[in-house]
């Protein structure tokens, strides 16, 4: 599954923004029918989205459409019109405000019906589930397990702040008065565990101060450090910052590849079949290899190249060390 470091939100009602989004460097684009589209503009936005997907020009971006949530009257028509009209040119449907596994099951079954009717490959279109309120958060394990189509679990800070009654008016930023800790740590970690337990990507939501790229980067780095795969971007100016925050730093990437090489060598006949060795000042063992694999895989997925390559001769000492 391709990593979605940057997920660009584009209102389905704006032909200008849809057109511009095609040429931008986000990993994913999602054309929105939900909160960025006014009720009276929803029907027109469905038509714009179908036309835009079928026209193409999206390069290798993942193409996603966010439909309205299942408490509204719009959801089924959103899904039917978009998937019947452009299902062959669409990668995922994003379902917002998911509160139970039944919401995901409904979408799964509906997609299967449309795929059968239209002659599409069954099961190709994925699901992205947004967790945006307390009901969704406490049910996130079942939500993550509800359909094999599900690819990502997404944290929606704006609706989450509103439904939890967090005292803040700034989307994605810490609520004032809660100094010294991260008010989003619990939902972020809760979602991350559910996502990882089911092999899904965990995606952080929007940051609405679109001119404050440093603020965006600080928030993105926090969820990236926890293990999140990517974050929404609301403006072209946030794309590079997201792509950078959700890939390893060059030092970490080099370090991870060097751990893999050094450990591979140390465990070989030539390296003395050792299970725990020193790499510079650091002891590495099988657990280090697993950690390094995560960072190396993320770097390779972002097409990073090595700048500092470990060689057996340069190993200061391959002395056996105690295991962690
Ligand atoms: C996104 O949908 C959010 O509510 O933050
Ligand atoms: Mg929302």
mmCIF file of C-alpha atoms and ligand atoms in Angstrom:
data_model
loop_
_atom_site.group_PDB
_atom_site.id
_atom_site.type_symbol
_atom_site.label_atom_id
_atom_site.label_comp_id
_atom_site.label_asym_id
_atom_site.label_seq_id
_atom_site.Cartn_x
_atom_site.Cartn_y
_atom_site.Cartn_z
ATOM 1 C CA UNK A 1 0.000 0.000 0.000
ATOM 2 C CA UNK A 2 1.474 3.327 -1.077
ATOM 3 C CA UNK A 3 2.290 5.731 1.770
ATOM 4 C CA UNK A 4 0.074 8.804 1.891
ATOM 5 C CA UNK A 5 2.407 11.409 3.373
ATOM 6 C CA UNK A 6 0.325 14.307 2.062
ATOM 7 C CA UNK A 7 -3.433 14.045 1.474
ATOM 8 C CA UNK A 8 -4.668 17.143 -0.329
ATOM 9 C CA UNK A 9 -8.238 18.241 0.428
ATOM 10 C CA UNK A 10 -10.023 19.770 -2.569
ATOM 11 C CA UNK A 11 -13.630 21.012 -2.447
ATOM 12 C CA UNK A 12 -15.655 19.244 -5.141
ATOM 13 C CA UNK A 13 -17.505 22.490 -5.778
ATOM 14 C CA UNK A 14 -14.408 24.332 -7.018
ATOM 15 C CA UNK A 15 -13.416 23.557 -10.592
ATOM 16 C CA UNK A 16 -10.455 25.906 -10.234
ATOM 17 C CA UNK A 17 -9.057 24.107 -7.199
ATOM 18 C CA UNK A 18 -9.699 20.680 -8.737
ATOM 19 C CA UNK A 19 -7.769 21.723 -11.814
ATOM 20 C CA UNK A 20 -4.875 23.130 -9.809
ATOM 21 C CA UNK A 21 -4.664 20.010 -7.610
ATOM 22 C CA UNK A 22 -3.730 17.843 -10.614
ATOM 23 C CA UNK A 23 -0.279 19.372 -10.922
ATOM 24 C CA UNK A 24 0.618 19.465 -7.227
ATOM 25 C CA UNK A 25 3.018 17.063 -5.503
ATOM 26 C CA UNK A 26 0.740 15.449 -2.923
ATOM 27 C CA UNK A 27 0.711 11.650 -2.566
ATOM 28 C CA UNK A 28 -3.081 11.677 -2.466
ATOM 29 C CA UNK A 29 -5.844 13.992 -3.516
ATOM 30 C CA UNK A 30 -9.301 13.760 -2.025
ATOM 31 C CA UNK A 31 -12.169 15.475 -3.747
ATOM 32 C CA UNK A 32 -14.607 16.529 -1.067
ATOM 33 C CA UNK A 33 -18.378 16.319 -1.016
ATOM 34 C CA UNK A 34 -18.621 16.835 2.753
ATOM 35 C CA UNK A 35 -17.763 19.797 4.946
ATOM 36 C CA UNK A 36 -15.953 21.886 2.335
ATOM 37 C CA UNK A 37 -19.072 21.879 0.114
ATOM 38 C CA UNK A 38 -22.221 23.886 0.921
ATOM 39 C CA UNK A 39 -25.500 21.904 0.990
ATOM 40 C CA UNK A 40 -26.822 23.643 -2.120
ATOM 41 C CA UNK A 41 -23.596 22.907 -4.009
ATOM 42 C CA UNK A 42 -23.473 19.156 -3.270
ATOM 43 C CA UNK A 43 -25.356 17.956 -6.361
ATOM 44 C CA UNK A 44 -23.159 20.052 -8.666
ATOM 45 C CA UNK A 45 -20.018 18.910 -6.850
ATOM 46 C CA UNK A 46 -20.863 15.252 -7.531
ATOM 47 C CA UNK A 47 -20.929 16.024 -11.250
ATOM 48 C CA UNK A 48 -17.658 17.975 -11.112
ATOM 49 C CA UNK A 49 -15.961 15.103 -9.310
ATOM 50 C CA UNK A 50 -17.122 12.434 -11.753
ATOM 51 C CA UNK A 51 -15.950 14.574 -14.686
ATOM 52 C CA UNK A 52 -12.609 15.392 -13.038
ATOM 53 C CA UNK A 53 -11.824 11.753 -12.264
ATOM 54 C CA UNK A 54 -12.735 10.608 -15.748
ATOM 55 C CA UNK A 55 -10.746 13.393 -17.404
ATOM 56 C CA UNK A 56 -7.632 12.055 -15.634
ATOM 57 C CA UNK A 57 -4.318 13.856 -15.376
ATOM 58 C CA UNK A 58 -3.806 12.843 -11.746
ATOM 59 C CA UNK A 59 -0.401 11.233 -12.326
ATOM 60 C CA UNK A 60 0.421 8.660 -9.661
ATOM 61 C CA UNK A 61 -1.641 10.349 -6.963
ATOM 62 C CA UNK A 62 -4.144 8.223 -5.089
ATOM 63 C CA UNK A 63 -7.609 9.438 -6.082
ATOM 64 C CA UNK A 64 -10.083 9.546 -3.217
ATOM 65 C CA UNK A 65 -13.566 11.031 -2.840
ATOM 66 C CA UNK A 66 -14.964 12.008 0.555
ATOM 67 C CA UNK A 67 -18.718 11.448 0.666
ATOM 68 C CA UNK A 68 -21.097 12.823 3.294
ATOM 69 C CA UNK A 69 -21.536 10.983 6.558
ATOM 70 C CA UNK A 70 -24.275 8.477 7.241
ATOM 71 C CA UNK A 71 -26.372 10.758 9.433
ATOM 72 C CA UNK A 72 -27.154 12.873 6.342
ATOM 73 C CA UNK A 73 -29.515 12.191 3.455
ATOM 74 C CA UNK A 74 -26.704 12.558 0.887
ATOM 75 C CA UNK A 75 -24.432 9.576 1.476
ATOM 76 C CA UNK A 76 -26.022 6.904 -0.708
ATOM 77 C CA UNK A 77 -26.438 9.231 -3.671
ATOM 78 C CA UNK A 78 -22.849 10.430 -3.270
ATOM 79 C CA UNK A 79 -21.569 6.874 -3.413
ATOM 80 C CA UNK A 80 -23.835 5.717 -6.237
ATOM 81 C CA UNK A 81 -23.258 8.739 -8.461
ATOM 82 C CA UNK A 82 -19.501 8.924 -7.967
ATOM 83 C CA UNK A 83 -18.759 5.201 -8.163
ATOM 84 C CA UNK A 84 -21.141 4.433 -11.026
ATOM 85 C CA UNK A 85 -19.848 7.490 -12.875
ATOM 86 C CA UNK A 86 -16.115 7.202 -12.198
ATOM 87 C CA UNK A 87 -15.441 3.964 -10.286
ATOM 88 C CA UNK A 88 -12.806 2.876 -12.792
ATOM 89 C CA UNK A 89 -10.817 6.057 -12.077
ATOM 90 C CA UNK A 90 -11.089 6.104 -8.319
ATOM 91 C CA UNK A 91 -8.956 4.434 -5.636
ATOM 92 C CA UNK A 92 -10.905 4.935 -2.405
ATOM 93 C CA UNK A 93 -14.051 6.350 -0.882
ATOM 94 C CA UNK A 94 -13.478 8.263 2.340
ATOM 95 C CA UNK A 95 -16.289 7.965 4.868
ATOM 96 C CA UNK A 96 -16.368 10.739 7.483
ATOM 97 C CA UNK A 97 -17.670 10.643 11.062
ATOM 98 C CA UNK A 98 -17.603 6.851 11.230
ATOM 99 C CA UNK A 99 -19.201 5.848 14.525
ATOM 100 C CA UNK A 100 -19.444 2.074 14.260
ATOM 101 C CA UNK A 101 -18.324 -0.916 12.237
ATOM 102 C CA UNK A 102 -21.831 -0.943 10.672
ATOM 103 C CA UNK A 103 -21.036 2.292 8.827
ATOM 104 C CA UNK A 104 -18.035 0.695 7.159
ATOM 105 C CA UNK A 105 -19.975 -2.509 6.426
ATOM 106 C CA UNK A 106 -22.696 -0.451 4.747
ATOM 107 C CA UNK A 107 -20.134 1.178 2.472
ATOM 108 C CA UNK A 108 -18.442 -2.136 1.729
ATOM 109 C CA UNK A 109 -21.724 -3.773 0.702
ATOM 110 C CA UNK A 110 -22.836 -0.780 -1.320
ATOM 111 C CA UNK A 111 -19.522 -0.697 -3.197
ATOM 112 C CA UNK A 112 -19.841 -4.404 -3.944
ATOM 113 C CA UNK A 113 -23.346 -3.853 -5.344
ATOM 114 C CA UNK A 114 -22.136 -1.078 -7.604
ATOM 115 C CA UNK A 115 -19.095 -3.064 -8.706
ATOM 116 C CA UNK A 116 -21.339 -5.972 -9.660
ATOM 117 C CA UNK A 117 -23.778 -3.747 -11.516
ATOM 118 C CA UNK A 118 -21.062 -1.919 -13.410
ATOM 119 C CA UNK A 119 -18.823 -4.916 -14.072
ATOM 120 C CA UNK A 120 -15.923 -3.458 -12.065
ATOM 121 C CA UNK A 121 -13.406 -5.661 -10.285
ATOM 122 C CA UNK A 122 -14.974 -6.613 -6.951
ATOM 123 C CA UNK A 123 -13.188 -5.169 -3.943
ATOM 124 C CA UNK A 124 -10.720 -2.912 -5.783
ATOM 125 C CA UNK A 125 -12.102 0.343 -4.431
ATOM 126 C CA UNK A 126 -10.781 0.939 -0.929
ATOM 127 C CA UNK A 127 -12.242 2.636 2.122
ATOM 128 C CA UNK A 128 -10.751 5.370 4.263
ATOM 129 C CA UNK A 129 -12.506 5.791 7.631
ATOM 130 C CA UNK A 130 -12.433 9.072 9.515
ATOM 131 C CA UNK A 131 -12.606 8.936 13.311
ATOM 132 C CA UNK A 132 -13.959 12.254 14.459
ATOM 133 C CA UNK A 133 -15.995 11.813 17.607
ATOM 134 C CA UNK A 134 -16.023 9.900 20.894
ATOM 135 C CA UNK A 135 -18.340 7.172 19.541
ATOM 136 C CA UNK A 136 -15.983 6.478 16.652
ATOM 137 C CA UNK A 137 -12.927 6.551 18.861
ATOM 138 C CA UNK A 138 -14.230 4.011 21.364
ATOM 139 C CA UNK A 139 -15.291 1.726 18.484
ATOM 140 C CA UNK A 140 -12.117 2.171 16.447
ATOM 141 C CA UNK A 141 -10.931 -1.433 16.819
ATOM 142 C CA UNK A 142 -14.117 -2.847 15.301
ATOM 143 C CA UNK A 143 -14.168 -0.083 12.688
ATOM 144 C CA UNK A 144 -10.617 -0.970 11.622
ATOM 145 C CA UNK A 145 -11.596 -4.646 11.352
ATOM 146 C CA UNK A 146 -14.925 -4.145 9.560
ATOM 147 C CA UNK A 147 -13.883 -4.496 5.906
ATOM 148 C CA UNK A 148 -10.916 -5.802 3.934
ATOM 149 C CA UNK A 149 -11.332 -2.711 1.750
ATOM 150 C CA UNK A 150 -10.239 -0.388 4.537
ATOM 151 C CA UNK A 151 -6.823 1.156 3.901
ATOM 152 C CA UNK A 152 -6.562 4.063 6.315
ATOM 153 C CA UNK A 153 -7.920 5.328 9.599
ATOM 154 C CA UNK A 154 -7.895 9.108 9.727
ATOM 155 C CA UNK A 155 -8.027 11.379 12.758
ATOM 156 C CA UNK A 156 -10.405 14.339 12.261
ATOM 157 C CA UNK A 157 -9.326 16.929 14.826
ATOM 158 C CA UNK A 158 -11.921 19.592 13.994
ATOM 159 C CA UNK A 159 -15.003 17.452 14.502
ATOM 160 C CA UNK A 160 -13.258 15.623 17.329
ATOM 161 C CA UNK A 161 -12.642 18.890 19.174
ATOM 162 C CA UNK A 162 -16.266 19.928 18.666
ATOM 163 C CA UNK A 163 -17.818 16.626 19.743
ATOM 164 C CA UNK A 164 -15.490 16.203 22.720
ATOM 165 C CA UNK A 165 -16.191 19.812 23.728
ATOM 166 C CA UNK A 166 -12.526 20.730 23.680
ATOM 167 C CA UNK A 167 -12.167 24.424 24.312
ATOM 168 C CA UNK A 168 -10.430 25.562 21.170
ATOM 169 C CA UNK A 169 -11.319 27.311 17.934
ATOM 170 C CA UNK A 170 -8.191 26.489 15.962
ATOM 171 C CA UNK A 171 -8.357 23.266 13.936
ATOM 172 C CA UNK A 172 -5.457 20.951 14.633
ATOM 173 C CA UNK A 173 -3.732 23.150 17.199
ATOM 174 C CA UNK A 174 -3.484 22.481 20.927
ATOM 175 C CA UNK A 175 -6.379 23.869 23.014
ATOM 176 C CA UNK A 176 -5.192 26.852 25.063
ATOM 177 C CA UNK A 177 -4.829 26.122 28.788
ATOM 178 C CA UNK A 178 -3.472 22.590 28.395
ATOM 179 C CA UNK A 179 0.179 23.469 28.579
ATOM 180 C CA UNK A 180 3.004 20.980 28.712
ATOM 181 C CA UNK A 181 1.183 18.019 27.184
ATOM 182 C CA UNK A 182 -0.402 17.008 23.895
ATOM 183 C CA UNK A 183 -4.219 17.075 24.036
ATOM 184 C CA UNK A 184 -4.339 14.805 20.968
ATOM 185 C CA UNK A 185 -1.999 12.142 22.254
ATOM 186 C CA UNK A 186 -4.787 9.800 23.338
ATOM 187 C CA UNK A 187 -6.900 9.821 20.138
ATOM 188 C CA UNK A 188 -3.798 9.730 17.955
ATOM 189 C CA UNK A 189 -2.361 6.743 19.813
ATOM 190 C CA UNK A 190 -5.719 4.982 20.025
ATOM 191 C CA UNK A 191 -6.191 5.280 16.262
ATOM 192 C CA UNK A 192 -2.588 4.293 15.560
ATOM 193 C CA UNK A 193 -2.901 1.072 17.570
ATOM 194 C CA UNK A 194 -6.160 0.098 15.836
ATOM 195 C CA UNK A 195 -4.670 0.891 12.427
ATOM 196 C CA UNK A 196 -1.448 -1.023 13.010
ATOM 197 C CA UNK A 197 -3.248 -4.007 14.539
ATOM 198 C CA UNK A 198 -5.076 -4.362 11.215
ATOM 199 C CA UNK A 199 -2.255 -3.418 8.862
ATOM 200 C CA UNK A 200 -3.751 -0.031 7.940
ATOM 201 C CA UNK A 201 -2.213 3.395 7.463
ATOM 202 C CA UNK A 202 -2.812 5.993 10.183
ATOM 203 C CA UNK A 203 -3.379 9.504 8.884
ATOM 204 C CA UNK A 204 -3.412 12.753 10.844
ATOM 205 C CA UNK A 205 -6.053 15.343 9.955
ATOM 206 C CA UNK A 206 -6.027 19.004 8.991
ATOM 207 C CA UNK A 207 -4.225 22.040 10.345
ATOM 208 C CA UNK A 208 -6.237 25.096 9.422
ATOM 209 C CA UNK A 209 -3.677 27.901 9.943
ATOM 210 C CA UNK A 210 -2.664 27.497 6.337
ATOM 211 C CA UNK A 211 -0.167 30.374 6.307
ATOM 212 C CA UNK A 212 1.675 29.027 9.353
ATOM 213 C CA UNK A 213 3.843 26.343 7.749
ATOM 214 C CA UNK A 214 6.090 26.175 10.833
ATOM 215 C CA UNK A 215 3.015 25.456 12.974
ATOM 216 C CA UNK A 216 1.916 22.776 10.502
ATOM 217 C CA UNK A 217 5.374 21.212 10.540
ATOM 218 C CA UNK A 218 5.487 21.107 14.344
ATOM 219 C CA UNK A 219 2.128 19.304 14.508
ATOM 220 C CA UNK A 220 3.059 16.956 11.645
ATOM 221 C CA UNK A 221 6.372 16.035 13.276
ATOM 222 C CA UNK A 222 4.564 15.004 16.450
ATOM 223 C CA UNK A 223 2.272 12.505 14.744
ATOM 224 C CA UNK A 224 5.110 11.395 12.427
ATOM 225 C CA UNK A 225 7.213 10.630 15.515
ATOM 226 C CA UNK A 226 4.407 8.471 16.904
ATOM 227 C CA UNK A 227 4.373 6.488 13.659
ATOM 228 C CA UNK A 228 1.679 8.165 11.546
ATOM 229 C CA UNK A 229 2.024 7.747 7.792
ATOM 230 C CA UNK A 230 0.822 11.163 6.693
ATOM 231 C CA UNK A 231 -1.416 14.149 7.190
ATOM 232 C CA UNK A 232 -4.031 16.140 5.394
ATOM 233 C CA UNK A 233 -2.971 19.284 3.610
ATOM 234 C CA UNK A 234 -5.453 22.078 3.017
ATOM 235 C CA UNK A 235 -3.221 24.277 0.908
ATOM 236 C CA UNK A 236 -0.436 23.719 -1.642
ATOM 237 C CA UNK A 237 1.958 25.424 0.791
ATOM 238 C CA UNK A 238 1.612 22.537 3.254
ATOM 239 C CA UNK A 239 2.481 19.755 0.758
ATOM 240 C CA UNK A 240 6.292 19.867 0.862
ATOM 241 C CA UNK A 241 6.202 20.197 4.646
ATOM 242 C CA UNK A 242 4.048 17.060 4.918
ATOM 243 C CA UNK A 243 6.148 15.060 2.452
ATOM 244 C CA UNK A 244 9.228 15.948 4.473
ATOM 245 C CA UNK A 245 7.731 15.406 7.939
ATOM 246 C CA UNK A 246 6.514 11.891 7.082
ATOM 247 C CA UNK A 247 9.754 10.619 5.595
ATOM 248 C CA UNK A 248 12.838 9.894 7.694
ATOM 249 C CA UNK A 249 15.575 12.505 8.027
ATOM 250 C CA UNK A 250 18.668 11.776 5.907
ATOM 251 C CA UNK A 251 20.649 10.900 9.059
ATOM 252 C CA UNK A 252 17.975 8.483 10.260
ATOM 253 C CA UNK A 253 17.672 6.901 6.833
ATOM 254 C CA UNK A 254 21.456 6.383 6.538
ATOM 255 C CA UNK A 255 21.565 5.075 10.093
ATOM 256 C CA UNK A 256 18.741 2.591 9.460
ATOM 257 C CA UNK A 257 20.351 1.213 6.286
ATOM 258 C CA UNK A 258 23.688 0.942 8.102
ATOM 259 C CA UNK A 259 22.108 -0.979 10.977
ATOM 260 C CA UNK A 260 20.628 -3.412 8.456
ATOM 261 C CA UNK A 261 23.949 -3.893 6.663
ATOM 262 C CA UNK A 262 26.017 -4.142 9.831
ATOM 263 C CA UNK A 263 23.641 -6.588 11.440
ATOM 264 C CA UNK A 264 23.421 -8.660 8.285
ATOM 265 C CA UNK A 265 27.207 -8.872 8.184
ATOM 266 C CA UNK A 266 27.563 -9.585 11.922
ATOM 267 C CA UNK A 267 25.150 -12.493 11.788
ATOM 268 C CA UNK A 268 26.875 -14.020 8.739
ATOM 269 C CA UNK A 269 29.758 -16.498 8.768
ATOM 270 C CA UNK A 270 32.160 -13.718 7.773
ATOM 271 C CA UNK A 271 31.000 -11.560 10.648
ATOM 272 C CA UNK A 272 31.246 -14.378 13.175
ATOM 273 C CA UNK A 273 27.535 -15.319 13.424
ATOM 274 C CA UNK A 274 26.960 -12.843 16.232
ATOM 275 C CA UNK A 275 23.433 -11.959 17.398
ATOM 276 C CA UNK A 276 24.250 -8.736 19.206
ATOM 277 C CA UNK A 277 27.116 -6.481 18.145
ATOM 278 C CA UNK A 278 28.408 -2.953 18.471
ATOM 279 C CA UNK A 279 27.867 -0.460 15.631
ATOM 280 C CA UNK A 280 29.947 2.513 16.694
ATOM 281 C CA UNK A 281 28.804 3.363 20.203
ATOM 282 C CA UNK A 282 25.548 1.470 19.862
ATOM 283 C CA UNK A 283 24.607 -2.123 20.519
ATOM 284 C CA UNK A 284 22.395 -3.595 17.817
ATOM 285 C CA UNK A 285 20.484 -6.847 17.803
ATOM 286 C CA UNK A 286 17.436 -8.405 16.140
ATOM 287 C CA UNK A 287 15.108 -5.788 17.668
ATOM 288 C CA UNK A 288 17.314 -3.014 16.246
ATOM 289 C CA UNK A 289 16.993 -4.671 12.846
ATOM 290 C CA UNK A 290 13.204 -4.592 13.074
ATOM 291 C CA UNK A 291 13.203 -0.916 14.055
ATOM 292 C CA UNK A 292 15.650 -0.127 11.269
ATOM 293 C CA UNK A 293 13.486 -1.929 8.730
ATOM 294 C CA UNK A 294 10.611 0.490 9.440
ATOM 295 C CA UNK A 295 12.747 3.576 8.885
ATOM 296 C CA UNK A 296 14.565 2.113 5.871
ATOM 297 C CA UNK A 297 11.291 1.093 4.235
ATOM 298 C CA UNK A 298 9.863 4.596 4.689
ATOM 299 C CA UNK A 299 13.017 6.129 3.223
ATOM 300 C CA UNK A 300 13.022 3.769 0.243
ATOM 301 C CA UNK A 301 9.324 4.482 -0.348
ATOM 302 C CA UNK A 302 10.220 8.173 -0.494
ATOM 303 C CA UNK A 303 13.020 7.372 -3.010
ATOM 304 C CA UNK A 304 15.753 8.525 -0.600
ATOM 305 C CA UNK A 305 19.361 7.627 -1.393
ATOM 306 C CA UNK A 306 22.126 6.698 1.021
ATOM 307 C CA UNK A 307 24.837 9.257 1.698
ATOM 308 C CA UNK A 308 26.909 7.396 4.309
ATOM 309 C CA UNK A 309 27.377 3.708 3.627
ATOM 310 C CA UNK A 310 28.766 1.370 6.267
ATOM 311 C CA UNK A 311 31.445 -1.106 5.170
ATOM 312 C CA UNK A 312 32.603 -4.150 7.150
ATOM 313 C CA UNK A 313 36.218 -2.851 7.151
ATOM 314 C CA UNK A 314 35.077 0.385 8.768
ATOM 315 C CA UNK A 315 33.346 -1.446 11.600
ATOM 316 C CA UNK A 316 35.240 -0.283 14.680
ATOM 317 C CA UNK A 317 34.621 -3.575 16.417
ATOM 318 C CA UNK A 318 32.245 -6.400 15.813
ATOM 319 C CA UNK A 319 32.516 -7.585 19.363
ATOM 320 C CA UNK A 320 29.685 -9.559 20.805
ATOM 321 C CA UNK A 321 27.481 -7.611 23.204
ATOM 322 C CA UNK A 322 24.659 -8.555 25.558
ATOM 323 C CA UNK A 323 21.200 -8.743 24.002
ATOM 324 C CA UNK A 324 18.511 -6.158 24.836
HETATM 325 C C1 LIG B 1 -11.749 16.728 9.401
HETATM 326 O O1 LIG B 1 -12.681 16.308 8.788
HETATM 327 C C2 LIG B 1 -11.856 17.202 10.743
HETATM 328 O O2 LIG B 1 -12.986 17.235 11.238
HETATM 329 O O3 LIG B 1 -10.815 17.557 11.322
HETATM 330 MG MG1 LIG B 2 -14.512 16.442 9.930
#
